[in-house]
mmCIF file with all atom_site columns, C-alpha atoms in Angstrom:
data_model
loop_
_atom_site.group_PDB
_atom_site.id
_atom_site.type_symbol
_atom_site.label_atom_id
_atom_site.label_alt_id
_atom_site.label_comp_id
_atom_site.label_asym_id
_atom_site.label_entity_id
_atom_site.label_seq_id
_atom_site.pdbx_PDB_ins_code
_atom_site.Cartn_x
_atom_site.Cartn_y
_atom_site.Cartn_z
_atom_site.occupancy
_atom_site.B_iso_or_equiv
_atom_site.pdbx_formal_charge
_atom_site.auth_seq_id
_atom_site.auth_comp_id
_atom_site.auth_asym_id
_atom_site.auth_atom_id
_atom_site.pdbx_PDB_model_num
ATOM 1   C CA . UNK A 1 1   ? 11.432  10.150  -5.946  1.00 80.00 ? 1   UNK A CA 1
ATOM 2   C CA . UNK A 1 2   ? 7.805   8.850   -5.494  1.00 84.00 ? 2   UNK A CA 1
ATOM 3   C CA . UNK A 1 3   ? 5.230   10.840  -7.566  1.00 85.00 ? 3   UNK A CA 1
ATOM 4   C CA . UNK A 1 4   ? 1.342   11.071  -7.426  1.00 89.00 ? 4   UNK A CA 1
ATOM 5   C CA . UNK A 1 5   ? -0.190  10.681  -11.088 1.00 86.00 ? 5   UNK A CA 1
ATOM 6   C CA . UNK A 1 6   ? -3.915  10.038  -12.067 1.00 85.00 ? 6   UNK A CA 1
ATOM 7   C CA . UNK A 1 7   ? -2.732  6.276   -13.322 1.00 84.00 ? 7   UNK A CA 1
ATOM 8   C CA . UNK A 1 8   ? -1.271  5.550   -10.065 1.00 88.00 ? 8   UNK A CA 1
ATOM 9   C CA . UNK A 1 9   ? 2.760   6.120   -7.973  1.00 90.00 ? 9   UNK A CA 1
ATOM 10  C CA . UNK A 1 10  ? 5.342   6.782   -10.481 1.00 90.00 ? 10  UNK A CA 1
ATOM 11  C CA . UNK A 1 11  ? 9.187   6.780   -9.572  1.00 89.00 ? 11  UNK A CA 1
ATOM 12  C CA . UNK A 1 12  ? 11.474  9.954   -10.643 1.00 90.00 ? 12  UNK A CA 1
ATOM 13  C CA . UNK A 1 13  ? 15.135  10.342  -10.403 1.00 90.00 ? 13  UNK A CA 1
ATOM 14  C CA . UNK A 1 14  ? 17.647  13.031  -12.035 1.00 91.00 ? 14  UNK A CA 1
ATOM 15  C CA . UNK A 1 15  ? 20.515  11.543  -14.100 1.00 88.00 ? 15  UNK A CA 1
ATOM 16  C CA . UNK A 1 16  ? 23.828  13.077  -13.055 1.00 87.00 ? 16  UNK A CA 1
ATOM 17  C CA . UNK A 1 17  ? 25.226  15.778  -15.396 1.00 82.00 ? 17  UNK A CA 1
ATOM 18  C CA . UNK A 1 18  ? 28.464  13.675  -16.159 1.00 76.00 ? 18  UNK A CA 1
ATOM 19  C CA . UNK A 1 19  ? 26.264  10.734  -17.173 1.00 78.00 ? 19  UNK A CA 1
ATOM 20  C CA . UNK A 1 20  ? 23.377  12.000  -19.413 1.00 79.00 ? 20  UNK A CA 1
ATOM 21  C CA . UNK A 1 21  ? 24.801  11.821  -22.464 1.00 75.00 ? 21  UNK A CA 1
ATOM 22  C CA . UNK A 1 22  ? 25.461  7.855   -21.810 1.00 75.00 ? 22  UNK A CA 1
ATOM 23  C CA . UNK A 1 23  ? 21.664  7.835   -21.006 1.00 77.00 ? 23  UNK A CA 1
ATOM 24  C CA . UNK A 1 24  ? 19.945  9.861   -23.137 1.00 78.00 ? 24  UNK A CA 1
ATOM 25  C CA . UNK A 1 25  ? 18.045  11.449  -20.397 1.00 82.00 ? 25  UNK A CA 1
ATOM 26  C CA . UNK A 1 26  ? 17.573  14.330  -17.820 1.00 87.00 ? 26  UNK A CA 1
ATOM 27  C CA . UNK A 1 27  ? 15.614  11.723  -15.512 1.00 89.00 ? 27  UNK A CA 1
ATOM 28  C CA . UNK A 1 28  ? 14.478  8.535   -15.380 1.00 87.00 ? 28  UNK A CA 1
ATOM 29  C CA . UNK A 1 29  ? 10.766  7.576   -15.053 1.00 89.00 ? 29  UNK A CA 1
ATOM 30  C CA . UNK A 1 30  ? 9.047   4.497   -14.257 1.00 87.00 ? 30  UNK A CA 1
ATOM 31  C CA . UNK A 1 31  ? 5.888   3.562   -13.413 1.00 87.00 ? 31  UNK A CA 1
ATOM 32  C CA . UNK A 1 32  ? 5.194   1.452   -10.489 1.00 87.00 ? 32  UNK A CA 1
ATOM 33  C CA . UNK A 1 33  ? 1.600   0.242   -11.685 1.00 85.00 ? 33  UNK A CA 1
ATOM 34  C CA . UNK A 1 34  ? -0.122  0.873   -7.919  1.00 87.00 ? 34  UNK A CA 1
ATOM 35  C CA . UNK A 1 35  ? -2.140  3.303   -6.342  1.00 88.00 ? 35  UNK A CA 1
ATOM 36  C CA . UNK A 1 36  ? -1.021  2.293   -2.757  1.00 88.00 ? 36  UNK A CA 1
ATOM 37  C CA . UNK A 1 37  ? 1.409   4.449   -1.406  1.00 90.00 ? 37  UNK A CA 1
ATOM 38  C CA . UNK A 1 38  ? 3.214   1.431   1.420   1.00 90.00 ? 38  UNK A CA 1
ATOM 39  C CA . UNK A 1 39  ? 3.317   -0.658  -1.882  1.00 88.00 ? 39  UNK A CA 1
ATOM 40  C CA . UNK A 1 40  ? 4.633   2.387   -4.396  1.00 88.00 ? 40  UNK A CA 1
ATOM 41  C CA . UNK A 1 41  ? 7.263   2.968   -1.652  1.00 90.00 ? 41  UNK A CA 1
ATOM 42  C CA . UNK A 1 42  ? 8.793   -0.605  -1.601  1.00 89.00 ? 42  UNK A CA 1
ATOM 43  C CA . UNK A 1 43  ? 8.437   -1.088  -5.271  1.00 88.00 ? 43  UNK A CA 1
ATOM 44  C CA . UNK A 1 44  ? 10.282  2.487   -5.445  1.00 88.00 ? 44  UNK A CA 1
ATOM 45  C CA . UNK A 1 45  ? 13.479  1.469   -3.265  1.00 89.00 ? 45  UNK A CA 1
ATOM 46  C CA . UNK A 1 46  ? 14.269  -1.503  -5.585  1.00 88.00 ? 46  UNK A CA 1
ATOM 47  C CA . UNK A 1 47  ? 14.250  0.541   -8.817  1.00 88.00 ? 47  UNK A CA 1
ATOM 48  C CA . UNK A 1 48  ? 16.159  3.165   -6.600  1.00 89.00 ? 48  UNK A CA 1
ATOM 49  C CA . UNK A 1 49  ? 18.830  0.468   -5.545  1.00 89.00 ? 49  UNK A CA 1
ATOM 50  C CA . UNK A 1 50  ? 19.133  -0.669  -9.247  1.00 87.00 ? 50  UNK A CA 1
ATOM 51  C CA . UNK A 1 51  ? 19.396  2.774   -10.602 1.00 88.00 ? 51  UNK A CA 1
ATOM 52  C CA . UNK A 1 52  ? 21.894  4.083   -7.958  1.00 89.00 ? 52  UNK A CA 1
ATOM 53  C CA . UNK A 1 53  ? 24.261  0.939   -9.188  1.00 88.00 ? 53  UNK A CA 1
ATOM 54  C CA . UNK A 1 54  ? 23.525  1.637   -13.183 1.00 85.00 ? 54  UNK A CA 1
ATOM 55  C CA . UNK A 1 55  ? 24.812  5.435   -11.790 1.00 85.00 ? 55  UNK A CA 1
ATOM 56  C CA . UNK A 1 56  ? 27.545  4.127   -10.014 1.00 86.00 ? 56  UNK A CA 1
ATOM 57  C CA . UNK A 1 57  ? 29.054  2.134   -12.590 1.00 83.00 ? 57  UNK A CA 1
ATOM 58  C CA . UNK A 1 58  ? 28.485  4.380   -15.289 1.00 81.00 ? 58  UNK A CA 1
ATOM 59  C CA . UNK A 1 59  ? 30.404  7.050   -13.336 1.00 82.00 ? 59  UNK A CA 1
ATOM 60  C CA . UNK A 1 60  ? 33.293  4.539   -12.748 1.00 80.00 ? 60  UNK A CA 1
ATOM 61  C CA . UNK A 1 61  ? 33.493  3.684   -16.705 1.00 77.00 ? 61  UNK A CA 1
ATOM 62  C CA . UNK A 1 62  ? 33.048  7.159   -17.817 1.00 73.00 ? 62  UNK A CA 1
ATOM 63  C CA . UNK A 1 63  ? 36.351  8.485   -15.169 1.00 73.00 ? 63  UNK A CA 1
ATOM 64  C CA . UNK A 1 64  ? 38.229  6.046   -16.150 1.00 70.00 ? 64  UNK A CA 1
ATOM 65  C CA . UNK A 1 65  ? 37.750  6.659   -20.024 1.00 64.00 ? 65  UNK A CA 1
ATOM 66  C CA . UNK A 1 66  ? 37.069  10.381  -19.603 1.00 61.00 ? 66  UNK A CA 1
ATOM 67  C CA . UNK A 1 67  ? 40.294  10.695  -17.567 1.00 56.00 ? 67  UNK A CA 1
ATOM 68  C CA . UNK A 1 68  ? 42.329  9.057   -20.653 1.00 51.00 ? 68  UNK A CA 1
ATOM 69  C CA . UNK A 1 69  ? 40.419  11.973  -22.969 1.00 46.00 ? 69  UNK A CA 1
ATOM 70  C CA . UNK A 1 70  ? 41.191  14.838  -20.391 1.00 44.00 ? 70  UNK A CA 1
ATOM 71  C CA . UNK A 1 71  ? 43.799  16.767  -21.737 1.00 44.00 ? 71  UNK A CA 1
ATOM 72  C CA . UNK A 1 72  ? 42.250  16.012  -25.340 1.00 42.00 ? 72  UNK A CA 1
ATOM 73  C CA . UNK A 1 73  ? 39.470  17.823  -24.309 1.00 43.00 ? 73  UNK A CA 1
ATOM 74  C CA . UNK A 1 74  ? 41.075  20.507  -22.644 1.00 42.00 ? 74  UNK A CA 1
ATOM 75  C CA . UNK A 1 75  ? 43.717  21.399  -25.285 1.00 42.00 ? 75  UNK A CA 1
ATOM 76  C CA . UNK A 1 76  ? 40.957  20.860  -28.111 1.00 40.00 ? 76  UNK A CA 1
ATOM 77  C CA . UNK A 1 77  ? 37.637  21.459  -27.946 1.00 38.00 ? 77  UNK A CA 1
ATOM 78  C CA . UNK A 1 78  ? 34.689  19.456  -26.780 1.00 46.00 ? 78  UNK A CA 1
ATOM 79  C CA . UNK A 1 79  ? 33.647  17.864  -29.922 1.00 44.00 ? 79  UNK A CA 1
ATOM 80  C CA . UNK A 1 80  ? 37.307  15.383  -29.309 1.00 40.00 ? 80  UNK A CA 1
ATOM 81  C CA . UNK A 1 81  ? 35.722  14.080  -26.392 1.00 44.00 ? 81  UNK A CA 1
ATOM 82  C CA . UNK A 1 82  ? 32.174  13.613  -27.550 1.00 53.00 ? 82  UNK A CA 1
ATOM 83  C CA . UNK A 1 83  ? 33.866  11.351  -30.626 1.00 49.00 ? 83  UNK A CA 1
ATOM 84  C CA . UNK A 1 84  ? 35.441  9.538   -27.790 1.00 46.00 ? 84  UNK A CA 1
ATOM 85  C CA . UNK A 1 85  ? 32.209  8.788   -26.074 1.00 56.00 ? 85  UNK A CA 1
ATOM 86  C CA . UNK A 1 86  ? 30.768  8.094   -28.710 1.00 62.00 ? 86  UNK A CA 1
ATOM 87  C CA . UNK A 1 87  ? 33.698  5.494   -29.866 1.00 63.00 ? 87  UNK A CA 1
ATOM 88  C CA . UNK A 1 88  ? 32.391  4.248   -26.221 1.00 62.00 ? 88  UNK A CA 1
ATOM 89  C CA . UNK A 1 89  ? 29.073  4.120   -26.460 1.00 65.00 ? 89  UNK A CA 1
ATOM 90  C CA . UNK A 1 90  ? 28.502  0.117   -26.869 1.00 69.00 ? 90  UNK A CA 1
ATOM 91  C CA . UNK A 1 91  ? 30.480  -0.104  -23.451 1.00 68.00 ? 91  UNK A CA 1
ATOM 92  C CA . UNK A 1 92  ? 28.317  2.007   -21.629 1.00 67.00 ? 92  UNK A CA 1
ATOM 93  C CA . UNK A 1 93  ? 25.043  0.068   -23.862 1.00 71.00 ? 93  UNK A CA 1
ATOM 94  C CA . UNK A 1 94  ? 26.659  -2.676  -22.239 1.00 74.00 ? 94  UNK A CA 1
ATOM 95  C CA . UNK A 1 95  ? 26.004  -1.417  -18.817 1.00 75.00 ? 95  UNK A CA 1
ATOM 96  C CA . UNK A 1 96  ? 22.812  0.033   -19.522 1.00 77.00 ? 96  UNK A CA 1
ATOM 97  C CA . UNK A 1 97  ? 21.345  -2.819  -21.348 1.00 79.00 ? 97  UNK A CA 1
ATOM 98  C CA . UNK A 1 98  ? 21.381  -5.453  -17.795 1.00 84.00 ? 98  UNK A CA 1
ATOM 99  C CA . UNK A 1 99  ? 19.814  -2.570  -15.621 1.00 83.00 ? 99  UNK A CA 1
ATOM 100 C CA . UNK A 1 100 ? 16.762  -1.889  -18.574 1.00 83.00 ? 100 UNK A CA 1
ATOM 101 C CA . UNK A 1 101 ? 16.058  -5.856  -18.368 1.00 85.00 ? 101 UNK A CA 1
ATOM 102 C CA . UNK A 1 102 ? 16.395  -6.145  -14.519 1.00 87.00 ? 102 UNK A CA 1
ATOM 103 C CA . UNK A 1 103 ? 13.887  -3.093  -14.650 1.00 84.00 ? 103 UNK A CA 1
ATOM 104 C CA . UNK A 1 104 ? 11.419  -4.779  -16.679 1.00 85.00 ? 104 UNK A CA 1
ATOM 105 C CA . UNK A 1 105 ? 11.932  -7.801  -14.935 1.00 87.00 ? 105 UNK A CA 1
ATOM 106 C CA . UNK A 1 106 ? 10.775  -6.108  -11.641 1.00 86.00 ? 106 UNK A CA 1
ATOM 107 C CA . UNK A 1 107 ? 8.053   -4.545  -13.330 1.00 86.00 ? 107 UNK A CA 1
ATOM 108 C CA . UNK A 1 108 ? 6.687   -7.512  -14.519 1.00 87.00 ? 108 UNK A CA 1
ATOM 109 C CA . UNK A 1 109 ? 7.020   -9.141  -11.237 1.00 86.00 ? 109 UNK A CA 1
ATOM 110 C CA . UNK A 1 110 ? 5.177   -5.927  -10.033 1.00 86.00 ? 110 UNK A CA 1
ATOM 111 C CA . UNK A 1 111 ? 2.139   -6.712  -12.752 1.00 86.00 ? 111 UNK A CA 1
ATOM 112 C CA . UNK A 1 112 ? 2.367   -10.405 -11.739 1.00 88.00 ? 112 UNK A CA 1
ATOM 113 C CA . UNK A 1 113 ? 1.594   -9.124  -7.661  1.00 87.00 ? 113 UNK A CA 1
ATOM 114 C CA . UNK A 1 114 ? -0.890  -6.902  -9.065  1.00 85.00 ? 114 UNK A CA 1
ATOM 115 C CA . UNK A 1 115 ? -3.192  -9.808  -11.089 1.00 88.00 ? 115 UNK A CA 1
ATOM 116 C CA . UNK A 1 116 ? -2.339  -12.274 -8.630  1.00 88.00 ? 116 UNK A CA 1
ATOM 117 C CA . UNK A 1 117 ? -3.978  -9.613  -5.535  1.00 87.00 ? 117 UNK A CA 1
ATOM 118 C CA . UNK A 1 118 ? -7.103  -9.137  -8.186  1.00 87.00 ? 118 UNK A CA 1
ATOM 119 C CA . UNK A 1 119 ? -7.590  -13.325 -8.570  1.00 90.00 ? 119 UNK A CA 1
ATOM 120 C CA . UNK A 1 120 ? -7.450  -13.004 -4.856  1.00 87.00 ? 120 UNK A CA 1
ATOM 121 C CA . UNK A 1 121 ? -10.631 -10.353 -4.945  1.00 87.00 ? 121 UNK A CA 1
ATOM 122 C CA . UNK A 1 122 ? -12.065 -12.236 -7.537  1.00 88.00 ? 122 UNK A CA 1
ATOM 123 C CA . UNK A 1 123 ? -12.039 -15.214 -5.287  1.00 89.00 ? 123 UNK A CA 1
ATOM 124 C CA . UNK A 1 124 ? -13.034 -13.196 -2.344  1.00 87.00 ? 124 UNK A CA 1
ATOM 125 C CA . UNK A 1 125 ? -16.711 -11.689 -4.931  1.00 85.00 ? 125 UNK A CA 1
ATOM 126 C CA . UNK A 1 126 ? -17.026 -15.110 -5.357  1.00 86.00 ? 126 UNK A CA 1
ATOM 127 C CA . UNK A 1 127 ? -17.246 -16.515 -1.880  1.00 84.00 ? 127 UNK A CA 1
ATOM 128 C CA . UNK A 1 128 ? -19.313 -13.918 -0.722  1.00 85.00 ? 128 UNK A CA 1
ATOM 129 C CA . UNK A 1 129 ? -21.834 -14.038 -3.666  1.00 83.00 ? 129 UNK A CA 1
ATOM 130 C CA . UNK A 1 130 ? -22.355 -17.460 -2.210  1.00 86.00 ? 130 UNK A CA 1
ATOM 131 C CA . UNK A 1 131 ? -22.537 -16.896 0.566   1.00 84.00 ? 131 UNK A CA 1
ATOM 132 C CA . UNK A 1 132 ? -25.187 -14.173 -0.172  1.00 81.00 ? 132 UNK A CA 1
ATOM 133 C CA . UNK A 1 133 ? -27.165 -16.668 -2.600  1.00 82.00 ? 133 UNK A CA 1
ATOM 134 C CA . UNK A 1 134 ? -27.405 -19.750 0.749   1.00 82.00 ? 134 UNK A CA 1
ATOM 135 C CA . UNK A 1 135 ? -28.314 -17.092 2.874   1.00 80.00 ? 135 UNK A CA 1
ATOM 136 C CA . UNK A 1 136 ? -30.889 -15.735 0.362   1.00 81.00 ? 136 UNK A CA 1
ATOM 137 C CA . UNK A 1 137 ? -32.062 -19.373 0.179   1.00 84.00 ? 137 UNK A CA 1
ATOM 138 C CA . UNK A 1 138 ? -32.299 -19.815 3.943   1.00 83.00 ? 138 UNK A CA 1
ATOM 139 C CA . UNK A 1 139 ? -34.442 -16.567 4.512   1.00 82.00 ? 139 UNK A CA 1
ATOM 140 C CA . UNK A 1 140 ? -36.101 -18.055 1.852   1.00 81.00 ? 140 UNK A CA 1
ATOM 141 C CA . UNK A 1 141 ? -37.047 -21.406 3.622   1.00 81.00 ? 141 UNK A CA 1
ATOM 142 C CA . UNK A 1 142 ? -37.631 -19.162 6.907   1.00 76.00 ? 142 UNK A CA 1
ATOM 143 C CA . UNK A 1 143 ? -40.025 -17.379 5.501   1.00 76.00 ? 143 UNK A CA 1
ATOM 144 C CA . UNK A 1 144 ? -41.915 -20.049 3.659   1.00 79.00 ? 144 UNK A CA 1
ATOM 145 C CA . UNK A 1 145 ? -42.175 -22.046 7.484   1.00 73.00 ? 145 UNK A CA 1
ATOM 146 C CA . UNK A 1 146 ? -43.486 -18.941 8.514   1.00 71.00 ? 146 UNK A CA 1
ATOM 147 C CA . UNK A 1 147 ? -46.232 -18.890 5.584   1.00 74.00 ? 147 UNK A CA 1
ATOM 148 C CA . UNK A 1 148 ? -46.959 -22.684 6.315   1.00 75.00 ? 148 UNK A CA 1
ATOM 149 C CA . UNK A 1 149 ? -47.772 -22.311 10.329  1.00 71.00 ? 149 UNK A CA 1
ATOM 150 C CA . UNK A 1 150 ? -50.299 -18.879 10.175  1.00 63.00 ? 150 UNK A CA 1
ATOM 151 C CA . UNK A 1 151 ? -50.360 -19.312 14.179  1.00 64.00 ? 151 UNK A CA 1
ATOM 152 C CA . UNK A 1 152 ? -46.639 -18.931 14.679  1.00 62.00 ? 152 UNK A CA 1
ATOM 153 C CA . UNK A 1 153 ? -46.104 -15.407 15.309  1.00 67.00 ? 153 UNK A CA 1
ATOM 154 C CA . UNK A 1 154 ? -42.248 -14.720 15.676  1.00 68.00 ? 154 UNK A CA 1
ATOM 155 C CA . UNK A 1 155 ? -42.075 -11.260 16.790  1.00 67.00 ? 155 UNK A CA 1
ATOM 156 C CA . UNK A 1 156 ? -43.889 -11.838 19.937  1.00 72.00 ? 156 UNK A CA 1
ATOM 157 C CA . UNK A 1 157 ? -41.636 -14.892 20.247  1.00 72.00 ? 157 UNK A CA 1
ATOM 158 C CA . UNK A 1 158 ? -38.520 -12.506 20.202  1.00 71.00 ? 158 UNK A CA 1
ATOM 159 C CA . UNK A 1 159 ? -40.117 -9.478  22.264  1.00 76.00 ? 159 UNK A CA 1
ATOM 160 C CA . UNK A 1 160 ? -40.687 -12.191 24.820  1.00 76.00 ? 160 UNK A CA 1
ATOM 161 C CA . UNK A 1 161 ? -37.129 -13.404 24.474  1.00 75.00 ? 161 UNK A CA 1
ATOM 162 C CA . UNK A 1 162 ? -35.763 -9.646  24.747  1.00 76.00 ? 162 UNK A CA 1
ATOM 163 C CA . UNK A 1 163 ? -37.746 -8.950  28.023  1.00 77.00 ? 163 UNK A CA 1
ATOM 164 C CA . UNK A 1 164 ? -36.038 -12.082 29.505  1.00 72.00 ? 164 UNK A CA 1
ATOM 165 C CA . UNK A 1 165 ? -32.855 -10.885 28.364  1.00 68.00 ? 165 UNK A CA 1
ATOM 166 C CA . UNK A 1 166 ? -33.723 -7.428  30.034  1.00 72.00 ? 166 UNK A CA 1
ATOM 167 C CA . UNK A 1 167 ? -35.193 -8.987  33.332  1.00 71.00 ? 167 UNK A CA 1
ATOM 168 C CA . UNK A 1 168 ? -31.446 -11.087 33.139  1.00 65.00 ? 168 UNK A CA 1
ATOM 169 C CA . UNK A 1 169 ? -29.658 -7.838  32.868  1.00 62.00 ? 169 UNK A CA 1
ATOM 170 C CA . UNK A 1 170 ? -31.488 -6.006  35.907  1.00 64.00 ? 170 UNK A CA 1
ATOM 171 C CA . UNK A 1 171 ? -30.390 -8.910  37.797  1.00 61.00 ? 171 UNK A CA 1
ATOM 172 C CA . UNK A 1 172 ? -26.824 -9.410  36.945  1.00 63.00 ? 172 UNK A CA 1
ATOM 173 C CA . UNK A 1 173 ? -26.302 -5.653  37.376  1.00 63.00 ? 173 UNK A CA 1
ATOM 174 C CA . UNK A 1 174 ? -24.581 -4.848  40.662  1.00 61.00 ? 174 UNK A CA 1
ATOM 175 C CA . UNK A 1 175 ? -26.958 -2.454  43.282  1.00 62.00 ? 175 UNK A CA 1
ATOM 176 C CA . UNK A 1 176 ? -25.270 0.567   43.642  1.00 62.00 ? 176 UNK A CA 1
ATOM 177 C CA . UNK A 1 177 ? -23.734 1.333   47.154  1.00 58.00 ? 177 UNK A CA 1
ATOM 178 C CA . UNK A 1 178 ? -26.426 2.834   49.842  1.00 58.00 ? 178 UNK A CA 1
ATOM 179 C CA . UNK A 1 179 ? -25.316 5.576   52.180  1.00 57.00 ? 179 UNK A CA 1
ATOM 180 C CA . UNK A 1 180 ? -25.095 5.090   55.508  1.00 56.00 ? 180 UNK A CA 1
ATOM 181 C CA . UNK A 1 181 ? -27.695 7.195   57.537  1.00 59.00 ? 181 UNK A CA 1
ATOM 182 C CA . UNK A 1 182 ? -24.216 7.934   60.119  1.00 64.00 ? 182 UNK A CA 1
ATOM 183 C CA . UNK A 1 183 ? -21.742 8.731   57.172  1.00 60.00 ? 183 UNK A CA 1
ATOM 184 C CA . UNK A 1 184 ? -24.421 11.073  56.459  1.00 63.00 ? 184 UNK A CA 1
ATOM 185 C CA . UNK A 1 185 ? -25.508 12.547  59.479  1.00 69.00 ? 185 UNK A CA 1
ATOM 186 C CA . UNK A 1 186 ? -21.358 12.896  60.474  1.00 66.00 ? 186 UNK A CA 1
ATOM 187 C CA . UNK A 1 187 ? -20.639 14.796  57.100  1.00 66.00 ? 187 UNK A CA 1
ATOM 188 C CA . UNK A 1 188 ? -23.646 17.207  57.485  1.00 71.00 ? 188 UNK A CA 1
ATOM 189 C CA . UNK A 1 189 ? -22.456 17.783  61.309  1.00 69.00 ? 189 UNK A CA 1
ATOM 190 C CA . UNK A 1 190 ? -18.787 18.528  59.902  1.00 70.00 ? 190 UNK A CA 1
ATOM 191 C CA . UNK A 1 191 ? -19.829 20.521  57.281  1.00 73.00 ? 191 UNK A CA 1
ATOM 192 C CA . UNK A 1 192 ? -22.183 22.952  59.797  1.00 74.00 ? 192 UNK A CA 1
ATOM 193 C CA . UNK A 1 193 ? -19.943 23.041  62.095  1.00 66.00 ? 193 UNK A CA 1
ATOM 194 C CA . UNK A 1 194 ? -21.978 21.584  64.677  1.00 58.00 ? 194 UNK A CA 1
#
């Protein structure tokens, strides 16, 4: 029921044969304005739920009017019972019509996520843009200090800080285990045979 397009996750599902003429159509289409699949799933089970109930219901009217027409239909031809549905037809408008708002209701709720998640990215550009433009301005002042004090050289500052960093390491870092000369002198004997 969930289909790839260029414009993004639609939702397809085939209209049962005894209800298409009620409908109008072979299958139902609706877009579910996202090109993430998680979010086209969920947004896909709630049209699904509503559209398996418009189904539903619009089976139940159409037996319990269709059964009334049955032997019409048989003992005449089929153009009886299509003047029956169509004597019908505002009832099953009636059923139709509350599924085609709740649909447009979800999709709008659907476009209201999707601008609201935008504002959210909008909000996020903006934050980091200035965050960009203080750090900008710090580097800035950094490098203005750095004009202002010709004797201040910085990268031999750091190199000096790396090699203590270095020396730190060599220390911290445990000594690795030293054989003893009788381990040693055992596993050669055991291994020669001696």
């Amino acid at each position: 029921m969930l289909i790839r397009r260029a414009s993004g996750y639609s939702f397809r599902q085939r209209v049962p044969d005894g209800i298409r003429n009620f409908i109008g159509k072979n299958e139902i289409w609706v877009s579910l304005d996202t090109n993430d699949k998680p979010i086209a799933k969920n947004r896909a089970y709630a049209i699904c739920g509503l559209t398996n109930k418009l189904f539903s219901r619009l089976k139940i009217v159409s037996n319990e009017l269709c059964g009334q027409s049955f032997e019409l239909a048989q003992s005449a031809n089929d153009t009886i019972r299509d003047i029956i549905d169509e004597r019908f037809k505002p009832l099953f408008d009636t059923i139709i019509s509350p599924y085609e708002a709740e649909l447009s209701n979800l999709k709008s709720h659907y476009q209201v996520m999707n601008a609201e998640h935008l504002l959210a990215r909008l909000e996020q550009d903006d934050a980091f843009l200035k965050f960009a433009d203080n750090a900008n301005s710090e580097i800035g002042k950094i490098q203005e200090l750095m004009r202002q004090v010709p004797d201040l050289d910085i990268r031999a500052k750091m190199s000096d800080i790396l090699g203590h960093f270095n020396n730190i390491e060599s220390w911290t870092k445990p000594k690795e285990p030293q054989k003893s000369p009788l381990f040693r002198e055992a596993s050669e004997a055991f291994i020669l045979g001696v």
